[in-house]
PDB file of C-alpha atoms in Angstrom:
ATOM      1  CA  UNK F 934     131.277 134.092 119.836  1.00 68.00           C
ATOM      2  CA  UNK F 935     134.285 132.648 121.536  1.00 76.00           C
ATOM      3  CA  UNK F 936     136.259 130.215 119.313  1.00 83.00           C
ATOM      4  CA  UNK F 937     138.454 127.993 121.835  1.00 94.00           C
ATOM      5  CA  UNK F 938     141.889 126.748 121.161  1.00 93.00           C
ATOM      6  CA  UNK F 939     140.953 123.118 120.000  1.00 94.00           C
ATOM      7  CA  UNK F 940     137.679 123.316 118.289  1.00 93.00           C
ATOM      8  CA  UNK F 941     139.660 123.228 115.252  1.00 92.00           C
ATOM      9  CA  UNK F 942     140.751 119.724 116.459  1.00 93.00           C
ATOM     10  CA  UNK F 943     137.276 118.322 117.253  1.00 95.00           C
ATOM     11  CA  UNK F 944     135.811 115.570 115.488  1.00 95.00           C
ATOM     12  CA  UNK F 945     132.218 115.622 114.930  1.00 92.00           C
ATOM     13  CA  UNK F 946     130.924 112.164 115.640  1.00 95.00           C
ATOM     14  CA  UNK F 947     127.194 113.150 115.790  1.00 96.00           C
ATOM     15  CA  UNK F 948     124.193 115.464 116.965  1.00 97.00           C
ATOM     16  CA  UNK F 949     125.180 114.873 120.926  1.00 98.00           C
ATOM     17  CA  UNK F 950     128.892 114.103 120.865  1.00 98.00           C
ATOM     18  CA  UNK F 951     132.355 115.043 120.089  1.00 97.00           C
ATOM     19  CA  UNK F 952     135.591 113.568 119.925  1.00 98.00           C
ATOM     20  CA  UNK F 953     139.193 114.892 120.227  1.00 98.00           C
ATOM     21  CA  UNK F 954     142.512 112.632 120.094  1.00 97.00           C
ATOM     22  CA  UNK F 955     145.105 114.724 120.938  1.00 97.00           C
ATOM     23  CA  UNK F 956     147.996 111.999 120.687  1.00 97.00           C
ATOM     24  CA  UNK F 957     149.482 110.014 123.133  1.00 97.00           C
ATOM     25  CA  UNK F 958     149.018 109.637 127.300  1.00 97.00           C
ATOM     26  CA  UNK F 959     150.993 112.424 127.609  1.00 97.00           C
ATOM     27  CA  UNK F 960     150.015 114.807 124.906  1.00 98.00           C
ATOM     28  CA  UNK F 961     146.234 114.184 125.907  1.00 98.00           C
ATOM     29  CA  UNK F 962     146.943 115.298 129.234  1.00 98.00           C
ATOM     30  CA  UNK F 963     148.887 117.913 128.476  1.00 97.00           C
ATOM     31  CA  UNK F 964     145.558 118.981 126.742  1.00 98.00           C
ATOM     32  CA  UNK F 965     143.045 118.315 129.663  1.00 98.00           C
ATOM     33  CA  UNK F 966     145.366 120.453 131.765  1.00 98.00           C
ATOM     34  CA  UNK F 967     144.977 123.505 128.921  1.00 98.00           C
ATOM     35  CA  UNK F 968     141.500 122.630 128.200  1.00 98.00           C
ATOM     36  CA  UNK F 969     140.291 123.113 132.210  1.00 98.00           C
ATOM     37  CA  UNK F 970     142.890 126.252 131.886  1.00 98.00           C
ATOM     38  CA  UNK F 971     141.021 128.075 129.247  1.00 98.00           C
ATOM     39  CA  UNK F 972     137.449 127.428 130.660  1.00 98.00           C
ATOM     40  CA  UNK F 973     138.276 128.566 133.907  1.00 98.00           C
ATOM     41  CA  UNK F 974     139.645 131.415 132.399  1.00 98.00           C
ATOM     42  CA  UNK F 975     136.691 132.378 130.161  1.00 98.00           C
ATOM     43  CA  UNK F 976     133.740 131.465 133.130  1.00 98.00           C
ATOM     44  CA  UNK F 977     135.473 133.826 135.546  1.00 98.00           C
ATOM     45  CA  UNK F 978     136.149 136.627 132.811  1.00 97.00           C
ATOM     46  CA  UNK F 979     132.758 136.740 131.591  1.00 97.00           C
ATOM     47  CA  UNK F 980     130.795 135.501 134.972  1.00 96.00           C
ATOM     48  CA  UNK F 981     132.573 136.006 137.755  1.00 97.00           C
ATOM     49  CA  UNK F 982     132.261 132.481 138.934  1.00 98.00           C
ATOM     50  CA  UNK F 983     133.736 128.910 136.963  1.00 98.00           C
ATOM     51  CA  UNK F 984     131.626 126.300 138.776  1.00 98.00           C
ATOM     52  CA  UNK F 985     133.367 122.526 138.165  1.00 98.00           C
ATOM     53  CA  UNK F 986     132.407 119.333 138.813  1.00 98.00           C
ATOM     54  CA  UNK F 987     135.308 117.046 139.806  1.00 98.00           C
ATOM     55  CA  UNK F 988     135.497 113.254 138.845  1.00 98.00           C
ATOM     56  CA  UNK F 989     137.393 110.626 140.570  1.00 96.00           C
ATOM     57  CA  UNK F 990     139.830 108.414 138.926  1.00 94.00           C
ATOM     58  CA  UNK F 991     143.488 108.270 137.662  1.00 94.00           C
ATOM     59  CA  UNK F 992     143.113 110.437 134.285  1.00 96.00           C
ATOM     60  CA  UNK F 993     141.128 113.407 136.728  1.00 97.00           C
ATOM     61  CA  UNK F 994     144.085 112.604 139.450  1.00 97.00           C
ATOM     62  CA  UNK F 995     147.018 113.565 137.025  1.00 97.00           C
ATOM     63  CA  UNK F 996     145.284 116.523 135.714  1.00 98.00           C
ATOM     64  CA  UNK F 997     144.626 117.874 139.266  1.00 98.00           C
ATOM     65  CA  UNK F 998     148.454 117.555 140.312  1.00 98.00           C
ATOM     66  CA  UNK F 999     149.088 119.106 136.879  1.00 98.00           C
ATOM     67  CA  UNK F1000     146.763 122.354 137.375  1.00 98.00           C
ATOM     68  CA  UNK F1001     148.723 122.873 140.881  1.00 98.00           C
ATOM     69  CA  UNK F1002     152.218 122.614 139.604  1.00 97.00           C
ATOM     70  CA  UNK F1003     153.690 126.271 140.674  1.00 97.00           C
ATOM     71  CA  UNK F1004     153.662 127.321 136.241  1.00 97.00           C
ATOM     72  CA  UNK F1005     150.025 126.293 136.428  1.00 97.00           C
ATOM     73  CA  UNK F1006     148.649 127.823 139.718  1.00 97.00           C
ATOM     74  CA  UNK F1007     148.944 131.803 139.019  1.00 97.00           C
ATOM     75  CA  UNK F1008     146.880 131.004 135.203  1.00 98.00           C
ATOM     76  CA  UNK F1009     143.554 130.354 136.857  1.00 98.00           C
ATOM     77  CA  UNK F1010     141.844 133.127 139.805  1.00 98.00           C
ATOM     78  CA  UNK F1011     141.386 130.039 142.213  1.00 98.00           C
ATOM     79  CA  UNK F1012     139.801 132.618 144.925  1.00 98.00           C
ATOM     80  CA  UNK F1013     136.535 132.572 141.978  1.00 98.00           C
ATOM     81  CA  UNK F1014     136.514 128.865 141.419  1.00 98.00           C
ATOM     82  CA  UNK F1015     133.705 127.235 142.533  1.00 98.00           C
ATOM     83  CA  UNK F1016     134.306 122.862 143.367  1.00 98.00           C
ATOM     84  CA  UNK F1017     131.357 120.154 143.109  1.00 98.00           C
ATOM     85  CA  UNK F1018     131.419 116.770 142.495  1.00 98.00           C
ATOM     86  CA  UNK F1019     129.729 114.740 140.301  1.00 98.00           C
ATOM     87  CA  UNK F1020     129.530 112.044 142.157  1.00 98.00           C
ATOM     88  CA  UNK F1021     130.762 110.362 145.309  1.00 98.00           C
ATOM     89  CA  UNK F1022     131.261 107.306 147.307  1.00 98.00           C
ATOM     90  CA  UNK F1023     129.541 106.019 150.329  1.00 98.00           C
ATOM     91  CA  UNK F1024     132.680 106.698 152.776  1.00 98.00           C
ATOM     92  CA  UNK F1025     134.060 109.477 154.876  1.00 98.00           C
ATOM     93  CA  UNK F1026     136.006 112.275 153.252  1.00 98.00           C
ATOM     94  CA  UNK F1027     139.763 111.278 154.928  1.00 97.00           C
ATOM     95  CA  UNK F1028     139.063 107.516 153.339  1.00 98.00           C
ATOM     96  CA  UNK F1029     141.728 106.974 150.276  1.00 96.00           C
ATOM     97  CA  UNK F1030     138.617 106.034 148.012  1.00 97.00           C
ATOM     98  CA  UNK F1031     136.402 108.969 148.374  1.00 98.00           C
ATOM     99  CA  UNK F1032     137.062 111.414 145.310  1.00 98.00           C
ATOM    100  CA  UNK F1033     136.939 114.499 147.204  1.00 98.00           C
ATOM    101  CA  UNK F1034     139.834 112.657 149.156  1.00 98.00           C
ATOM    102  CA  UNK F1035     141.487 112.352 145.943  1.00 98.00           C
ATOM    103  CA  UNK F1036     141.055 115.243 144.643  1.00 98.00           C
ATOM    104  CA  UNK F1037     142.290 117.392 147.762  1.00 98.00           C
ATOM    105  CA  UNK F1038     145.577 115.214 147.543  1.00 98.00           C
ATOM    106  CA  UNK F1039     146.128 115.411 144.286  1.00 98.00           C
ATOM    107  CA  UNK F1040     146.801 119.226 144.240  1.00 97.00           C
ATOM    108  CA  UNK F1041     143.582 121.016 144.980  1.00 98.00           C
ATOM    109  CA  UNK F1042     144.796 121.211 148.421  1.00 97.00           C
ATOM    110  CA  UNK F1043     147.671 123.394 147.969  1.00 97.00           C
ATOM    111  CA  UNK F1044     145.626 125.741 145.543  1.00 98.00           C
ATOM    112  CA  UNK F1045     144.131 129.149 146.859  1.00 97.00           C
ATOM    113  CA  UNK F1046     140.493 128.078 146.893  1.00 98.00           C
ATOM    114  CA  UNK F1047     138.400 129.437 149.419  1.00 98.00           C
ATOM    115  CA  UNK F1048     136.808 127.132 151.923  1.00 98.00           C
ATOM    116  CA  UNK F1049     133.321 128.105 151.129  1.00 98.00           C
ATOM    117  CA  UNK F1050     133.237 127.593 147.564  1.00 98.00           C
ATOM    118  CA  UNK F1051     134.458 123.471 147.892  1.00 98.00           C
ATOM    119  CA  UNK F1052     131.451 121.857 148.184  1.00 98.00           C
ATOM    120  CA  UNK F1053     131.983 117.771 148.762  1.00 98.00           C
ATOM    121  CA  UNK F1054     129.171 115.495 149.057  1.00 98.00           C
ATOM    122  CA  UNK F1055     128.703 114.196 152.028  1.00 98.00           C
ATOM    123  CA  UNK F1056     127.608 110.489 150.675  1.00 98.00           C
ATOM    124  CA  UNK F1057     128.998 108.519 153.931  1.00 98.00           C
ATOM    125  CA  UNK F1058     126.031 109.007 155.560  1.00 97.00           C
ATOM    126  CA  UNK F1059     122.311 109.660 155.216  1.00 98.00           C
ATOM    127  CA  UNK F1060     122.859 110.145 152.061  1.00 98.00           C
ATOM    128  CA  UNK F1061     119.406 110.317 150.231  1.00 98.00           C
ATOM    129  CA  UNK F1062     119.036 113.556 152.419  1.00 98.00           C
ATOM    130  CA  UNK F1063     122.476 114.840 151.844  1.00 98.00           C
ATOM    131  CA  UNK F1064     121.815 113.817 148.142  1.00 98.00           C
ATOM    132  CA  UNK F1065     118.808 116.368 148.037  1.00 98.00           C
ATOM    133  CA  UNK F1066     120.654 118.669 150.125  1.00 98.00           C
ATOM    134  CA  UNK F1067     123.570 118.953 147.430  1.00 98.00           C
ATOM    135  CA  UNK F1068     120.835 118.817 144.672  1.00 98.00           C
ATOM    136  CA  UNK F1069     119.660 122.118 146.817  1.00 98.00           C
ATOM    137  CA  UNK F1070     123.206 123.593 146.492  1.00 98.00           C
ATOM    138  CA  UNK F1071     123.497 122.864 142.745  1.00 98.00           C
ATOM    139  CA  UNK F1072     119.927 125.569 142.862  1.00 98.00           C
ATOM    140  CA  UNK F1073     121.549 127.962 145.525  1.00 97.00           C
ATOM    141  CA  UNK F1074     124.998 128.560 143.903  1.00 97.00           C
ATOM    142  CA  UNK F1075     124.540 127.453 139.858  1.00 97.00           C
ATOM    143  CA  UNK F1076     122.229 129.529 137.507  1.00 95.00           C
ATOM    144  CA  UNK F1077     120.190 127.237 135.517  1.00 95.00           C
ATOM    145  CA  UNK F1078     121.617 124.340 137.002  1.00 97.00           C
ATOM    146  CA  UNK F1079     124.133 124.779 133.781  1.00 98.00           C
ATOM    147  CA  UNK F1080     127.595 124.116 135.108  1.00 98.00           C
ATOM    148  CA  UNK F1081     130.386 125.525 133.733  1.00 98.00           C
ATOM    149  CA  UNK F1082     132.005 122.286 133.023  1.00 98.00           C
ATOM    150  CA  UNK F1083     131.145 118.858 134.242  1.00 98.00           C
ATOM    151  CA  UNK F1084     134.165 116.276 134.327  1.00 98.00           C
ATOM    152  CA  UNK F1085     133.545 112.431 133.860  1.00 98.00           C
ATOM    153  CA  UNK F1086     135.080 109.417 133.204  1.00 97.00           C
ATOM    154  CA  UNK F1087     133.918 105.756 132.024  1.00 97.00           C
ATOM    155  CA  UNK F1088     133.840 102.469 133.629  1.00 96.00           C
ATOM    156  CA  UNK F1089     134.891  99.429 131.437  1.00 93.00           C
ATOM    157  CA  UNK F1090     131.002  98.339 132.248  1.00 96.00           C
ATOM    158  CA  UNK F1091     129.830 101.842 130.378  1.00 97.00           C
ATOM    159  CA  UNK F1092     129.071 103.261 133.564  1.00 98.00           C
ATOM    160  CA  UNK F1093     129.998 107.377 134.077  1.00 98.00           C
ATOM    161  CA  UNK F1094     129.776 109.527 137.458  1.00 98.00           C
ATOM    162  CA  UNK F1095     127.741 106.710 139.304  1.00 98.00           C
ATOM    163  CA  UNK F1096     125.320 105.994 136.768  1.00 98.00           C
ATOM    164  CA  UNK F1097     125.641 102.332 136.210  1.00 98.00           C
ATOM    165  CA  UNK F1098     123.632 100.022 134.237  1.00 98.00           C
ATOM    166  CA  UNK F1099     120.324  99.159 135.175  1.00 98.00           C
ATOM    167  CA  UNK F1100     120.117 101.645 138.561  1.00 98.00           C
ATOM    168  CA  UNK F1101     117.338 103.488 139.431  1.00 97.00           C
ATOM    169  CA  UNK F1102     119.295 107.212 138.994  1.00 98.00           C
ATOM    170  CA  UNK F1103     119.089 106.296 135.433  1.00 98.00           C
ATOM    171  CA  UNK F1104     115.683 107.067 135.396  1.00 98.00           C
ATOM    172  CA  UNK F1105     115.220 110.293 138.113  1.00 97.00           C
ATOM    173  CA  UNK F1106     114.148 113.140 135.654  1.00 92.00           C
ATOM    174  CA  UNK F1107     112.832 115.618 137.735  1.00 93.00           C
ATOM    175  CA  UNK F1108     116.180 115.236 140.055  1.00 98.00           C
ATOM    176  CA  UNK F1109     119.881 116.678 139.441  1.00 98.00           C
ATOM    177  CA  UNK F1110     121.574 114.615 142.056  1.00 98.00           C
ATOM    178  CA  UNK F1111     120.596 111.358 143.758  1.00 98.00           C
ATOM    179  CA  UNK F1112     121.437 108.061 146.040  1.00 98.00           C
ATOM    180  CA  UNK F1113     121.739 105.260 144.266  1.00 98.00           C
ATOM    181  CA  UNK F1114     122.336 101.729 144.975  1.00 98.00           C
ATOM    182  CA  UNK F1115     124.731 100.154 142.996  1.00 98.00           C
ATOM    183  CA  UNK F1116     124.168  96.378 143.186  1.00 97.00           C
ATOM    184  CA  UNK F1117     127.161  95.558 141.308  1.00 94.00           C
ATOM    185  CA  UNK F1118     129.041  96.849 144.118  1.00 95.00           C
ATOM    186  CA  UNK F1119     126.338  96.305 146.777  1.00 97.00           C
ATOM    187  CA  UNK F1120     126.584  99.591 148.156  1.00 97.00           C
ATOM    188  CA  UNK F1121     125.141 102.648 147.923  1.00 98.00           C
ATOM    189  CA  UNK F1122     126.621 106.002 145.579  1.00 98.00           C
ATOM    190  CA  UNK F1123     125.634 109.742 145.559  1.00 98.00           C
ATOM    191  CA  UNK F1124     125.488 111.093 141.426  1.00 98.00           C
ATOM    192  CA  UNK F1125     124.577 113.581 139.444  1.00 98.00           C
ATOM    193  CA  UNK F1126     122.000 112.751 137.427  1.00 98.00           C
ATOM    194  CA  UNK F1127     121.292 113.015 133.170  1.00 98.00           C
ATOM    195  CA  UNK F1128     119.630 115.811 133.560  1.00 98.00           C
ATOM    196  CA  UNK F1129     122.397 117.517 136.080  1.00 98.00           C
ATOM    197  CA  UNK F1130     124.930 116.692 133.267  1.00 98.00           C
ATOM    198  CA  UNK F1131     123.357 117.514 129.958  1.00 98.00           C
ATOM    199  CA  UNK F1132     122.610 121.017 131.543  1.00 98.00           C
ATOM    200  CA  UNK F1133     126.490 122.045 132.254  1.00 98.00           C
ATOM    201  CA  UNK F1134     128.032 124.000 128.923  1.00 98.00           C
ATOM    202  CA  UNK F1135     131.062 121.880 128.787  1.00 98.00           C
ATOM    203  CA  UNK F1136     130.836 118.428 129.430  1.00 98.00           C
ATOM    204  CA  UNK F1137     134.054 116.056 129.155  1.00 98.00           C
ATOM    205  CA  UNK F1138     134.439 112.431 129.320  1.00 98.00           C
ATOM    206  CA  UNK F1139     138.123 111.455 129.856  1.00 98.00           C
ATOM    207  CA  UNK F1140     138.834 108.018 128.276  1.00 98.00           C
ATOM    208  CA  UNK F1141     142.466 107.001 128.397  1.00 97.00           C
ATOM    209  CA  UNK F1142     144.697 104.123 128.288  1.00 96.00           C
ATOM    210  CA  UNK F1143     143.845 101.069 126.190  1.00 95.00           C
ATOM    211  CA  UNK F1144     141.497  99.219 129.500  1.00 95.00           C
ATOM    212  CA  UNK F1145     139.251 101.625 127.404  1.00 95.00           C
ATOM    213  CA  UNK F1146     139.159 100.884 123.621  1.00 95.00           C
ATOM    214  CA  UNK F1147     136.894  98.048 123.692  1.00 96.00           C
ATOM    215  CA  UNK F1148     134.287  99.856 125.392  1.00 97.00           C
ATOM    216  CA  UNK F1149     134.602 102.834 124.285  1.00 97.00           C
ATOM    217  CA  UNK F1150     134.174 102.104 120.658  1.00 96.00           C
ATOM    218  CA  UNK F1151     131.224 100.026 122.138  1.00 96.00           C
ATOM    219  CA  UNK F1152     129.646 103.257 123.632  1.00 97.00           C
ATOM    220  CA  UNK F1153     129.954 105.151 120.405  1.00 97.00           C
ATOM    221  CA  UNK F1154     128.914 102.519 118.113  1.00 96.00           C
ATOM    222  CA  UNK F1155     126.544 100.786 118.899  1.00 97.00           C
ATOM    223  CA  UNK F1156     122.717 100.845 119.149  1.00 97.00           C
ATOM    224  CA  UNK F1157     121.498 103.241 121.250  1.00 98.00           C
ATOM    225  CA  UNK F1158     120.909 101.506 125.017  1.00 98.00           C
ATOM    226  CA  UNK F1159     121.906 103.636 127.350  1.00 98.00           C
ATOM    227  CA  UNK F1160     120.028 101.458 130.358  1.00 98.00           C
ATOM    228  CA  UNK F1161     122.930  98.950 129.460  1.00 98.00           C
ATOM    229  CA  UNK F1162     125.341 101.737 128.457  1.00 98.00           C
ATOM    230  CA  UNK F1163     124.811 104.637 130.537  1.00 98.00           C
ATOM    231  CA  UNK F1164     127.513 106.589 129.228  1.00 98.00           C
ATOM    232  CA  UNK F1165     125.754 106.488 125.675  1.00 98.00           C
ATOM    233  CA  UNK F1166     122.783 109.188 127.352  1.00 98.00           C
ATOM    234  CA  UNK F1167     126.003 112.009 127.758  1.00 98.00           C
ATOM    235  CA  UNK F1168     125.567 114.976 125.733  1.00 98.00           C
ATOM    236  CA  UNK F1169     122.743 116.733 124.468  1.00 98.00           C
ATOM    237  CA  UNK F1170     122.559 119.076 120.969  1.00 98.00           C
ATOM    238  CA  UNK F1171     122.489 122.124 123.297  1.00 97.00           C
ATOM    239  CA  UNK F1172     125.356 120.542 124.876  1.00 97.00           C
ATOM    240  CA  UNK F1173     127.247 118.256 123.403  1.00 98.00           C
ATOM    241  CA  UNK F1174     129.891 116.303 125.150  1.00 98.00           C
ATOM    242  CA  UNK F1175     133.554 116.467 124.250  1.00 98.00           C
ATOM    243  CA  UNK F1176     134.921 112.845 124.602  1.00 98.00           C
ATOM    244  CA  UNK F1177     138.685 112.949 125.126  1.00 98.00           C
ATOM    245  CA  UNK F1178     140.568 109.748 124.111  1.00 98.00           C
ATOM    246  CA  UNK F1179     144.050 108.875 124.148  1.00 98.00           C
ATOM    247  CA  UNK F1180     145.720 106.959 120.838  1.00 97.00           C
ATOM    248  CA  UNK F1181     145.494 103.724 122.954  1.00 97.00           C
ATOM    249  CA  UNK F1182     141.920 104.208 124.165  1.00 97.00           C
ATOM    250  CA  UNK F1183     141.182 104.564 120.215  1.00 93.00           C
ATOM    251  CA  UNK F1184     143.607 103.716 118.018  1.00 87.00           C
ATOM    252  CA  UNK F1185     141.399 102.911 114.655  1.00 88.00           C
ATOM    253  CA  UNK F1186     139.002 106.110 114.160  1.00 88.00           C
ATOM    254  CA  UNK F1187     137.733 106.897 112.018  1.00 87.00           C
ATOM    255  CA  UNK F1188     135.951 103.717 112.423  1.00 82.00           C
TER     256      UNK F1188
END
């Protein structure tokens, strides 16, 4: 069995979740950037293939111009990496606030990929078709359904991908990616769903910066509620998820 770099680091914190803290903004992602690294690495050498779900926001951002920086590029076969998303929002792919957008400018663009293996949602537009239609791609290209890693993030309101409290992809078992309607922001998302997530072998939730701390102690302490808290429902005992938190995002654990 492979033993990674940093397992010597984690934190157990229970039966469905783990926690790292590898220092300071910097340090942490200096560690996200090594952490991708080495599972690329490992999913191509022993599959073939590393299929990765990209997140949006500004902790996935700097780790995507990181990975293209010219030391970086030549350490991953980019030609064998597959790109999903875990979720998207409802507006064309050239629009600043679509995370494929984001992700393409923020070094993916500049990396040898090939065309047919980055898969975007295409959310801006009939999307409870498209959502199926992706959901179908997940089946076509992804054995299992178990993706080699699955990036997220987490909203100050607990929310992760576009899973937010009290929306009907909370609650879409037999599914792996849907349309929801998000009426805190009165418009509509495409998402992975639970059971999308909990499949992939890695799972990370990037928490950085101290916007987080409240909440994130929140998510991890308290009762379980994860129609309130959706981010509470990440990781599963066959695959737990690895929550990475900066020193600001949680400066008191143990708690």
């Amino acid at each position: 069995m492979v033993e990674f770099f940093w397992e010597k680091e984690i934190l157990g914190f229970d039966e469905r979740r783990d926690l790292i803290i590898p220092g300071n903004h910097e340090q942490t992602l200096d560690f996200c950037t090594e952490h991708f690294i080495t599972l690329a690495e490992h999913a191509i050498q022993t599959k073939g293939f590393f299929n990765v779900a990209l997140s949006g926001g500004s902790t996935p951002g700097a780790l995507f111009k990181r990975l293209a920086k010219p030391e970086n590029r030549p350490r991953v076969k980019w030609e064998n990496v597959r790109l999903f998303w875990s979720d998207e929002r409802s507006v064309p792919p050239s629009n600043p606030e679509s995370n494929y957008h984001m992700a393409m400018e923020s070094g993916f663009k500049v990396l040898p990929l090939k065309v047919e293996h980055i898969f975007r949602m295409h959310a801006e537009d009939h999307i409870e078709q498209n959502a199926l239609a992706y959901e179908n791609l997940i089946l076509k290209y992804v054995p299992n359904h178990a993706l080699d890693l699955v990036m997220l993030g987490m909203g100050e309101d607990g929310h992760t991908a576009s899973l937010f409290p009290k929306t009907h992809a909370l609650h879409a078992p037999e599914r792996l990616v849907v349309a929801n309607f998000v009426p805190q922001k009165n418009t509509w998302r495409m998402t992975f769903t639970f059971e999308c997530i909990n499949a992939a072998s890695a799972i990370v939730i990037y928490v950085l910066g101290k916007g987080k701390k409240e909440m994130l102690k929140h998510v991890l302490t308290a009762p379980y509620d994860p129609d309130n808290l959706p981010a509470q429902r990440i990781g599963v005992p066959a695959h737990k998820a690895l929550w990475i938190a900066d020193n600001e995002a949680l400066p008191e654990y143990p708690f």
